[in-house]
Amino acid sequence: MKEALDELILCLRRRIEPYVSYDEVQQWPPGQLEQLMQMRVVVPTMPAKEYTCRECHGKECGGISLTVQRNTQTGQDVGMFLCREESGAGLKQVSLDHLRRWEIIPDKKKPEPVVHKVESVAVADVPEQKLSPADEKAYQSYCIAEQSLGKCTDKEAYEWLEEHGDPDYELPSFDTWHKYVRNGRKYHNTNKNTRRAGRKTSAPSVKDDPALLSQISNRHSKYPVESEKAD
Ligand SMILES: [Zn+2]
């Protein structure tokens, strides 16, 4: 579930046009829009000024400019557009509801990560909760950082949190935080290595990443050198 959501968020953020249309939102599972709004991935924005006509099937009738006018019969504001289809051409209207749009917020602009929703779900699902609030908070903060950073080390996540984390969450020292996060992972059964194994979109393993591999082998070869230096 969470991974599907991550996937969706990634796809949204890769878009050139940072908007989600009303029609698209209708395809999402129930609650999805609300969740993404709460996570500040999308925010409601100005209604669309262009419309793709739905009334002339298979015809080229997209990107039509709209004007908003009051329908004198219903007294409601509607979007008016000129359908280009030859036989049915003419002024048509669309409800303003259908013109709603949501802007996709890039990571850096994300004003505040929302932690409590995820937290309460975890608590509700597992009544015999053994994880301490500190563990849980640290773990959730890691998840938020990971959502923004994609593949990242715990250290990178921690550094990201230092800059972008929820100001209400008082970040402990790295070692303490790291311990909490590991507890959280153990509890949520999302051990970094096992969870990510074999998934295309997840962090590559060490053996897939020559840079990382050489970094590690450098680190190993460094130890004997250092002990020699001590002489
Ligand atoms: Zn049309």
PDB file of C-alpha atoms and ligand atoms in Angstrom:
ATOM      1  CA  MET A   1       0.000   0.000   0.000  1.00  0.00           C
ATOM      2  CA  LYS A   2       2.684   2.440   1.059  1.00  0.00           C
ATOM      3  CA  GLU A   3       4.879   1.463  -1.841  1.00  0.00           C
ATOM      4  CA  ALA A   4       2.065   2.024  -4.318  1.00  0.00           C
ATOM      5  CA  LEU A   5       1.569   5.440  -2.810  1.00  0.00           C
ATOM      6  CA  ASP A   6       5.274   6.231  -3.056  1.00  0.00           C
ATOM      7  CA  GLU A   7       5.149   5.204  -6.664  1.00  0.00           C
ATOM      8  CA  LEU A   8       2.239   7.504  -7.362  1.00  0.00           C
ATOM      9  CA  ILE A   9       3.952  10.409  -5.630  1.00  0.00           C
ATOM     10  CA  LEU A  10       7.105   9.832  -7.650  1.00  0.00           C
ATOM     11  CA  CYS A  11       5.121   9.749 -10.884  1.00  0.00           C
ATOM     12  CA  LEU A  12       3.294  12.927  -9.995  1.00  0.00           C
ATOM     13  CA  ARG A  13       6.482  14.755  -9.225  1.00  0.00           C
ATOM     14  CA  ARG A  14       8.089  13.730 -12.492  1.00  0.00           C
ATOM     15  CA  ARG A  15       5.438  15.571 -14.460  1.00  0.00           C
ATOM     16  CA  ILE A  16       6.223  18.531 -16.632  1.00  0.00           C
ATOM     17  CA  GLU A  17       2.853  20.131 -15.965  1.00  0.00           C
ATOM     18  CA  PRO A  18       2.502  20.067 -12.185  1.00  0.00           C
ATOM     19  CA  TYR A  19      -1.247  19.627 -12.097  1.00  0.00           C
ATOM     20  CA  VAL A  20      -3.745  16.893 -11.443  1.00  0.00           C
ATOM     21  CA  SER A  21      -7.111  17.274 -13.128  1.00  0.00           C
ATOM     22  CA  TYR A  22     -10.532  16.547 -11.768  1.00  0.00           C
ATOM     23  CA  ASP A  23     -10.987  13.676 -14.216  1.00  0.00           C
ATOM     24  CA  GLU A  24      -7.772  12.103 -13.040  1.00  0.00           C
ATOM     25  CA  VAL A  25      -8.647  12.405  -9.390  1.00  0.00           C
ATOM     26  CA  GLN A  26     -11.874  10.551 -10.128  1.00  0.00           C
ATOM     27  CA  GLN A  27      -9.795   7.528 -11.132  1.00  0.00           C
ATOM     28  CA  TRP A  28      -8.010   7.376  -7.813  1.00  0.00           C
ATOM     29  CA  PRO A  29      -9.095   5.072  -5.031  1.00  0.00           C
ATOM     30  CA  PRO A  30     -11.315   6.672  -2.397  1.00  0.00           C
ATOM     31  CA  GLY A  31      -9.408   8.761   0.097  1.00  0.00           C
ATOM     32  CA  GLN A  32      -6.319   9.012  -2.079  1.00  0.00           C
ATOM     33  CA  LEU A  33      -6.741  12.685  -2.847  1.00  0.00           C
ATOM     34  CA  GLU A  34      -7.376  13.514   0.788  1.00  0.00           C
ATOM     35  CA  GLN A  35      -4.289  11.596   1.836  1.00  0.00           C
ATOM     36  CA  LEU A  36      -2.084  13.302  -0.733  1.00  0.00           C
ATOM     37  CA  MET A  37      -3.473  16.661   0.303  1.00  0.00           C
ATOM     38  CA  GLN A  38      -2.724  15.905   3.899  1.00  0.00           C
ATOM     39  CA  MET A  39       0.813  14.925   2.957  1.00  0.00           C
ATOM     40  CA  ARG A  40       1.060  18.211   1.056  1.00  0.00           C
ATOM     41  CA  VAL A  41       1.940  16.394  -2.126  1.00  0.00           C
ATOM     42  CA  VAL A  42      -0.927  18.137  -3.893  1.00  0.00           C
ATOM     43  CA  VAL A  43      -2.798  21.304  -2.987  1.00  0.00           C
ATOM     44  CA  PRO A  44      -5.976  22.723  -4.488  1.00  0.00           C
ATOM     45  CA  THR A  45      -5.179  25.458  -6.963  1.00  0.00           C
ATOM     46  CA  MET A  46      -6.813  27.725  -9.555  1.00  0.00           C
ATOM     47  CA  PRO A  47      -9.369  25.956 -11.733  1.00  0.00           C
ATOM     48  CA  ALA A  48      -8.337  24.923 -15.220  1.00  0.00           C
ATOM     49  CA  LYS A  49      -8.648  27.613 -17.862  1.00  0.00           C
ATOM     50  CA  GLU A  50      -8.705  25.113 -20.648  1.00  0.00           C
ATOM     51  CA  TYR A  51     -10.931  22.161 -21.141  1.00  0.00           C
ATOM     52  CA  THR A  52     -11.082  19.003 -23.199  1.00  0.00           C
ATOM     53  CA  CYS A  53     -14.568  18.612 -24.533  1.00  0.00           C
ATOM     54  CA  ARG A  54     -16.242  15.306 -23.723  1.00  0.00           C
ATOM     55  CA  GLU A  55     -19.224  15.726 -25.955  1.00  0.00           C
ATOM     56  CA  CYS A  56     -17.757  15.056 -29.347  1.00  0.00           C
ATOM     57  CA  HIS A  57     -16.193  11.625 -29.185  1.00  0.00           C
ATOM     58  CA  GLY A  58     -13.102  10.975 -31.221  1.00  0.00           C
ATOM     59  CA  LYS A  59     -12.907  14.549 -32.409  1.00  0.00           C
ATOM     60  CA  GLU A  60     -10.178  17.062 -31.882  1.00  0.00           C
ATOM     61  CA  CYS A  61     -11.745  19.234 -29.250  1.00  0.00           C
ATOM     62  CA  GLY A  62      -9.160  19.723 -26.525  1.00  0.00           C
ATOM     63  CA  GLY A  63      -7.446  22.663 -24.905  1.00  0.00           C
ATOM     64  CA  ILE A  64     -10.433  24.944 -25.362  1.00  0.00           C
ATOM     65  CA  SER A  65     -10.404  28.211 -23.472  1.00  0.00           C
ATOM     66  CA  LEU A  66     -13.170  28.654 -20.981  1.00  0.00           C
ATOM     67  CA  THR A  67     -14.989  31.583 -19.535  1.00  0.00           C
ATOM     68  CA  VAL A  68     -16.865  31.422 -16.287  1.00  0.00           C
ATOM     69  CA  GLN A  69     -20.419  32.674 -16.496  1.00  0.00           C
ATOM     70  CA  ARG A  70     -23.516  32.468 -14.407  1.00  0.00           C
ATOM     71  CA  ASN A  71     -26.164  30.180 -15.734  1.00  0.00           C
ATOM     72  CA  THR A  72     -29.270  32.326 -15.506  1.00  0.00           C
ATOM     73  CA  GLN A  73     -31.548  29.312 -15.115  1.00  0.00           C
ATOM     74  CA  THR A  74     -29.759  27.656 -12.217  1.00  0.00           C
ATOM     75  CA  GLY A  75     -28.034  30.744 -10.825  1.00  0.00           C
ATOM     76  CA  GLN A  76     -24.787  28.781 -10.660  1.00  0.00           C
ATOM     77  CA  ASP A  77     -21.457  29.691 -12.161  1.00  0.00           C
ATOM     78  CA  VAL A  78     -20.367  27.364 -14.928  1.00  0.00           C
ATOM     79  CA  GLY A  79     -17.499  27.165 -17.391  1.00  0.00           C
ATOM     80  CA  MET A  80     -18.601  28.020 -20.925  1.00  0.00           C
ATOM     81  CA  PHE A  81     -16.688  26.793 -23.935  1.00  0.00           C
ATOM     82  CA  LEU A  82     -17.133  26.592 -27.642  1.00  0.00           C
ATOM     83  CA  CYS A  83     -17.219  23.029 -28.907  1.00  0.00           C
ATOM     84  CA  ARG A  84     -15.354  22.697 -32.186  1.00  0.00           C
ATOM     85  CA  GLU A  85     -17.185  19.721 -33.538  1.00  0.00           C
ATOM     86  CA  GLU A  86     -18.833  20.688 -36.776  1.00  0.00           C
ATOM     87  CA  SER A  87     -22.278  19.203 -36.472  1.00  0.00           C
ATOM     88  CA  GLY A  88     -22.671  19.803 -32.740  1.00  0.00           C
ATOM     89  CA  ALA A  89     -20.615  22.963 -32.557  1.00  0.00           C
ATOM     90  CA  GLY A  90     -21.740  25.616 -30.219  1.00  0.00           C
ATOM     91  CA  LEU A  91     -21.531  27.005 -26.768  1.00  0.00           C
ATOM     92  CA  LYS A  92     -21.506  24.299 -24.133  1.00  0.00           C
ATOM     93  CA  GLN A  93     -21.033  24.368 -20.435  1.00  0.00           C
ATOM     94  CA  VAL A  94     -19.198  22.396 -17.789  1.00  0.00           C
ATOM     95  CA  SER A  95     -19.659  22.510 -14.045  1.00  0.00           C
ATOM     96  CA  LEU A  96     -16.958  24.365 -12.162  1.00  0.00           C
ATOM     97  CA  ASP A  97     -16.475  21.240 -10.097  1.00  0.00           C
ATOM     98  CA  HIS A  98     -15.040  19.528 -13.158  1.00  0.00           C
ATOM     99  CA  LEU A  99     -12.544  22.306 -13.666  1.00  0.00           C
ATOM    100  CA  ARG A 100     -10.944  21.818 -10.274  1.00  0.00           C
ATOM    101  CA  ARG A 101      -7.234  21.190 -10.280  1.00  0.00           C
ATOM    102  CA  TRP A 102      -4.554  20.358  -7.780  1.00  0.00           C
ATOM    103  CA  GLU A 103      -1.021  21.549  -7.977  1.00  0.00           C
ATOM    104  CA  ILE A 104       1.738  19.016  -7.397  1.00  0.00           C
ATOM    105  CA  ILE A 105       4.139  20.380  -4.836  1.00  0.00           C
ATOM    106  CA  PRO A 106       7.789  19.556  -5.392  1.00  0.00           C
ATOM    107  CA  ASP A 107       9.670  18.210  -2.409  1.00  0.00           C
ATOM    108  CA  LYS A 108      11.570  21.353  -1.592  1.00  0.00           C
ATOM    109  CA  LYS A 109       8.479  23.496  -1.322  1.00  0.00           C
ATOM    110  CA  LYS A 110       6.736  21.033   0.956  1.00  0.00           C
ATOM    111  CA  PRO A 111       6.033  23.206   3.966  1.00  0.00           C
ATOM    112  CA  GLU A 112       5.344  20.662   6.679  1.00  0.00           C
ATOM    113  CA  PRO A 113       5.487  16.925   6.780  1.00  0.00           C
ATOM    114  CA  VAL A 114       2.450  15.417   8.434  1.00  0.00           C
ATOM    115  CA  VAL A 115       3.308  12.644  10.814  1.00  0.00           C
ATOM    116  CA  HIS A 116       0.321  12.026  12.997  1.00  0.00           C
ATOM    117  CA  LYS A 117      -1.964  10.384  10.449  1.00  0.00           C
ATOM    118  CA  VAL A 118       0.421   7.523   9.744  1.00  0.00           C
ATOM    119  CA  GLU A 119       1.152   7.200  13.409  1.00  0.00           C
ATOM    120  CA  SER A 120      -2.466   6.850  14.464  1.00  0.00           C
ATOM    121  CA  VAL A 121      -3.086   4.226  11.816  1.00  0.00           C
ATOM    122  CA  ALA A 122      -0.199   2.160  13.112  1.00  0.00           C
ATOM    123  CA  VAL A 123      -1.492   2.401  16.642  1.00  0.00           C
ATOM    124  CA  ALA A 124      -5.020   1.482  15.632  1.00  0.00           C
ATOM    125  CA  ASP A 125      -3.904  -1.532  13.638  1.00  0.00           C
ATOM    126  CA  VAL A 126      -1.721  -2.959  16.348  1.00  0.00           C
ATOM    127  CA  PRO A 127      -3.268  -2.740  19.782  1.00  0.00           C
ATOM    128  CA  GLU A 128      -0.403  -4.583  21.450  1.00  0.00           C
ATOM    129  CA  GLN A 129       2.019  -1.893  20.573  1.00  0.00           C
ATOM    130  CA  LYS A 130       5.469  -2.348  21.986  1.00  0.00           C
ATOM    131  CA  LEU A 131       7.156   0.398  20.109  1.00  0.00           C
ATOM    132  CA  SER A 132       7.870   3.487  22.168  1.00  0.00           C
ATOM    133  CA  PRO A 133       6.589   6.847  20.933  1.00  0.00           C
ATOM    134  CA  ALA A 134      10.186   7.939  20.459  1.00  0.00           C
ATOM    135  CA  ASP A 135      10.869   4.927  18.225  1.00  0.00           C
ATOM    136  CA  GLU A 136       7.706   5.483  16.281  1.00  0.00           C
ATOM    137  CA  LYS A 137       8.361   9.180  15.780  1.00  0.00           C
ATOM    138  CA  ALA A 138      11.890   8.607  14.628  1.00  0.00           C
ATOM    139  CA  TYR A 139      10.754   5.867  12.294  1.00  0.00           C
ATOM    140  CA  GLN A 140       8.026   8.046  10.800  1.00  0.00           C
ATOM    141  CA  SER A 141      10.465  10.903  10.372  1.00  0.00           C
ATOM    142  CA  TYR A 142      12.732   8.539   8.485  1.00  0.00           C
ATOM    143  CA  CYS A 143       9.829   7.544   6.229  1.00  0.00           C
ATOM    144  CA  ILE A 144       9.130  11.174   5.467  1.00  0.00           C
ATOM    145  CA  ALA A 145      12.743  11.841   4.609  1.00  0.00           C
ATOM    146  CA  GLU A 146      12.855   8.743   2.456  1.00  0.00           C
ATOM    147  CA  GLN A 147       9.734   9.844   0.631  1.00  0.00           C
ATOM    148  CA  SER A 148      11.502  13.030  -0.322  1.00  0.00           C
ATOM    149  CA  LEU A 149      14.965  11.691  -0.928  1.00  0.00           C
ATOM    150  CA  GLY A 150      14.177   8.378  -2.555  1.00  0.00           C
ATOM    151  CA  LYS A 151      17.029   5.992  -1.944  1.00  0.00           C
ATOM    152  CA  CYS A 152      19.038   7.294   0.936  1.00  0.00           C
ATOM    153  CA  THR A 153      21.198   6.198   3.784  1.00  0.00           C
ATOM    154  CA  ASP A 154      20.044   6.712   7.344  1.00  0.00           C
ATOM    155  CA  LYS A 155      22.649   9.405   7.687  1.00  0.00           C
ATOM    156  CA  GLU A 156      21.329  11.232   4.648  1.00  0.00           C
ATOM    157  CA  ALA A 157      17.816  10.952   5.960  1.00  0.00           C
ATOM    158  CA  TYR A 158      18.948  12.375   9.268  1.00  0.00           C
ATOM    159  CA  GLU A 159      20.692  15.286   7.580  1.00  0.00           C
ATOM    160  CA  TRP A 160      17.626  15.944   5.487  1.00  0.00           C
ATOM    161  CA  LEU A 161      15.514  16.009   8.633  1.00  0.00           C
ATOM    162  CA  GLU A 162      17.855  18.474  10.262  1.00  0.00           C
ATOM    163  CA  GLU A 163      17.013  20.890   7.484  1.00  0.00           C
ATOM    164  CA  HIS A 164      13.514  20.020   6.372  1.00  0.00           C
ATOM    165  CA  GLY A 165      12.018  17.980   9.171  1.00  0.00           C
ATOM    166  CA  ASP A 166       8.900  18.823  11.110  1.00  0.00           C
ATOM    167  CA  PRO A 167       9.932  21.606  13.501  1.00  0.00           C
ATOM    168  CA  ASP A 168       7.664  20.064  16.133  1.00  0.00           C
ATOM    169  CA  TYR A 169       9.781  16.947  16.161  1.00  0.00           C
ATOM    170  CA  GLU A 170      12.862  17.477  18.246  1.00  0.00           C
ATOM    171  CA  LEU A 171      15.515  15.498  16.486  1.00  0.00           C
ATOM    172  CA  PRO A 172      17.743  13.598  18.924  1.00  0.00           C
ATOM    173  CA  SER A 173      21.416  12.932  18.217  1.00  0.00           C
ATOM    174  CA  PHE A 174      22.064  10.788  15.193  1.00  0.00           C
ATOM    175  CA  ASP A 175      23.018   7.729  17.212  1.00  0.00           C
ATOM    176  CA  THR A 176      19.904   7.906  19.336  1.00  0.00           C
ATOM    177  CA  TRP A 177      17.670   8.609  16.348  1.00  0.00           C
ATOM    178  CA  HIS A 178      19.289   5.798  14.417  1.00  0.00           C
ATOM    179  CA  LYS A 179      18.604   3.378  17.248  1.00  0.00           C
ATOM    180  CA  TYR A 180      14.950   4.453  17.333  1.00  0.00           C
ATOM    181  CA  VAL A 181      14.637   4.076  13.587  1.00  0.00           C
ATOM    182  CA  ARG A 182      16.051   0.551  13.746  1.00  0.00           C
ATOM    183  CA  ASN A 183      13.550  -0.316  16.462  1.00  0.00           C
ATOM    184  CA  GLY A 184      10.802   1.120  14.294  1.00  0.00           C
ATOM    185  CA  ARG A 185      11.932  -0.909  11.334  1.00  0.00           C
ATOM    186  CA  LYS A 186      12.083  -4.067  13.333  1.00  0.00           C
ATOM    187  CA  TYR A 187       8.624  -3.397  14.647  1.00  0.00           C
ATOM    188  CA  HIS A 188       7.101  -2.488  11.301  1.00  0.00           C
ATOM    189  CA  ASN A 189       8.971  -5.318   9.705  1.00  0.00           C
ATOM    190  CA  THR A 190      10.498  -3.104   7.110  1.00  0.00           C
ATOM    191  CA  ASN A 191      14.099  -4.009   7.512  1.00  0.00           C
ATOM    192  CA  LYS A 192      15.836  -1.848   4.984  1.00  0.00           C
ATOM    193  CA  ASN A 193      17.540  -4.698   3.183  1.00  0.00           C
ATOM    194  CA  THR A 194      14.736  -7.211   2.999  1.00  0.00           C
ATOM    195  CA  ARG A 195      12.024  -4.717   2.143  1.00  0.00           C
ATOM    196  CA  ARG A 196      13.934  -3.300  -0.730  1.00  0.00           C
ATOM    197  CA  ALA A 197      15.212  -6.540  -2.173  1.00  0.00           C
ATOM    198  CA  GLY A 198      14.247  -7.139  -5.780  1.00  0.00           C
ATOM    199  CA  ARG A 199      12.140  -4.058  -6.313  1.00  0.00           C
ATOM    200  CA  LYS A 200      12.748  -1.998  -9.364  1.00  0.00           C
ATOM    201  CA  THR A 201      12.037   1.406  -7.907  1.00  0.00           C
ATOM    202  CA  SER A 202      13.841   0.903  -4.630  1.00  0.00           C
ATOM    203  CA  ALA A 203      17.384   1.639  -3.638  1.00  0.00           C
ATOM    204  CA  PRO A 204      19.868  -0.442  -5.543  1.00  0.00           C
ATOM    205  CA  SER A 205      21.797  -2.935  -3.511  1.00  0.00           C
ATOM    206  CA  VAL A 206      25.503  -2.511  -3.007  1.00  0.00           C
ATOM    207  CA  LYS A 207      26.396  -4.888  -5.763  1.00  0.00           C
ATOM    208  CA  ASP A 208      24.351  -2.872  -8.281  1.00  0.00           C
ATOM    209  CA  ASP A 209      26.203   0.270  -7.436  1.00  0.00           C
ATOM    210  CA  PRO A 210      29.869   0.281  -8.424  1.00  0.00           C
ATOM    211  CA  ALA A 211      30.475   3.647  -6.753  1.00  0.00           C
ATOM    212  CA  LEU A 212      29.156   2.412  -3.455  1.00  0.00           C
ATOM    213  CA  LEU A 213      31.026  -0.830  -3.797  1.00  0.00           C
ATOM    214  CA  SER A 214      34.339   0.882  -4.357  1.00  0.00           C
ATOM    215  CA  GLN A 215      33.593   3.212  -1.505  1.00  0.00           C
ATOM    216  CA  ILE A 216      33.157   0.236   0.761  1.00  0.00           C
ATOM    217  CA  SER A 217      36.244  -1.565  -0.468  1.00  0.00           C
ATOM    218  CA  ASN A 218      38.226   1.650   0.006  1.00  0.00           C
ATOM    219  CA  ARG A 219      36.974   1.821   3.511  1.00  0.00           C
ATOM    220  CA  HIS A 220      38.122  -1.727   4.123  1.00  0.00           C
ATOM    221  CA  SER A 221      41.530  -1.163   2.685  1.00  0.00           C
ATOM    222  CA  LYS A 222      41.912   1.935   4.808  1.00  0.00           C
ATOM    223  CA  TYR A 223      41.995   0.123   8.134  1.00  0.00           C
ATOM    224  CA  PRO A 224      45.363  -1.635   7.820  1.00  0.00           C
ATOM    225  CA  VAL A 225      46.915   1.619   6.589  1.00  0.00           C
ATOM    226  CA  GLU A 226      45.656   3.456   9.609  1.00  0.00           C
ATOM    227  CA  SER A 227      46.976   0.902  12.053  1.00  0.00           C
ATOM    228  CA  GLU A 228      50.368   1.083  10.413  1.00  0.00           C
ATOM    229  CA  LYS A 229      50.353   4.825  10.758  1.00  0.00           C
ATOM    230  CA  ALA A 230      49.884   4.473  14.495  1.00  0.00           C
ATOM    231  CA  ASP A 231      53.379   3.005  14.806  1.00  0.00           C
TER     232      ASP A 231
HETATM  233 ZN    ZN B   1     -16.462  19.329 -28.556  1.00  0.00          ZN
END
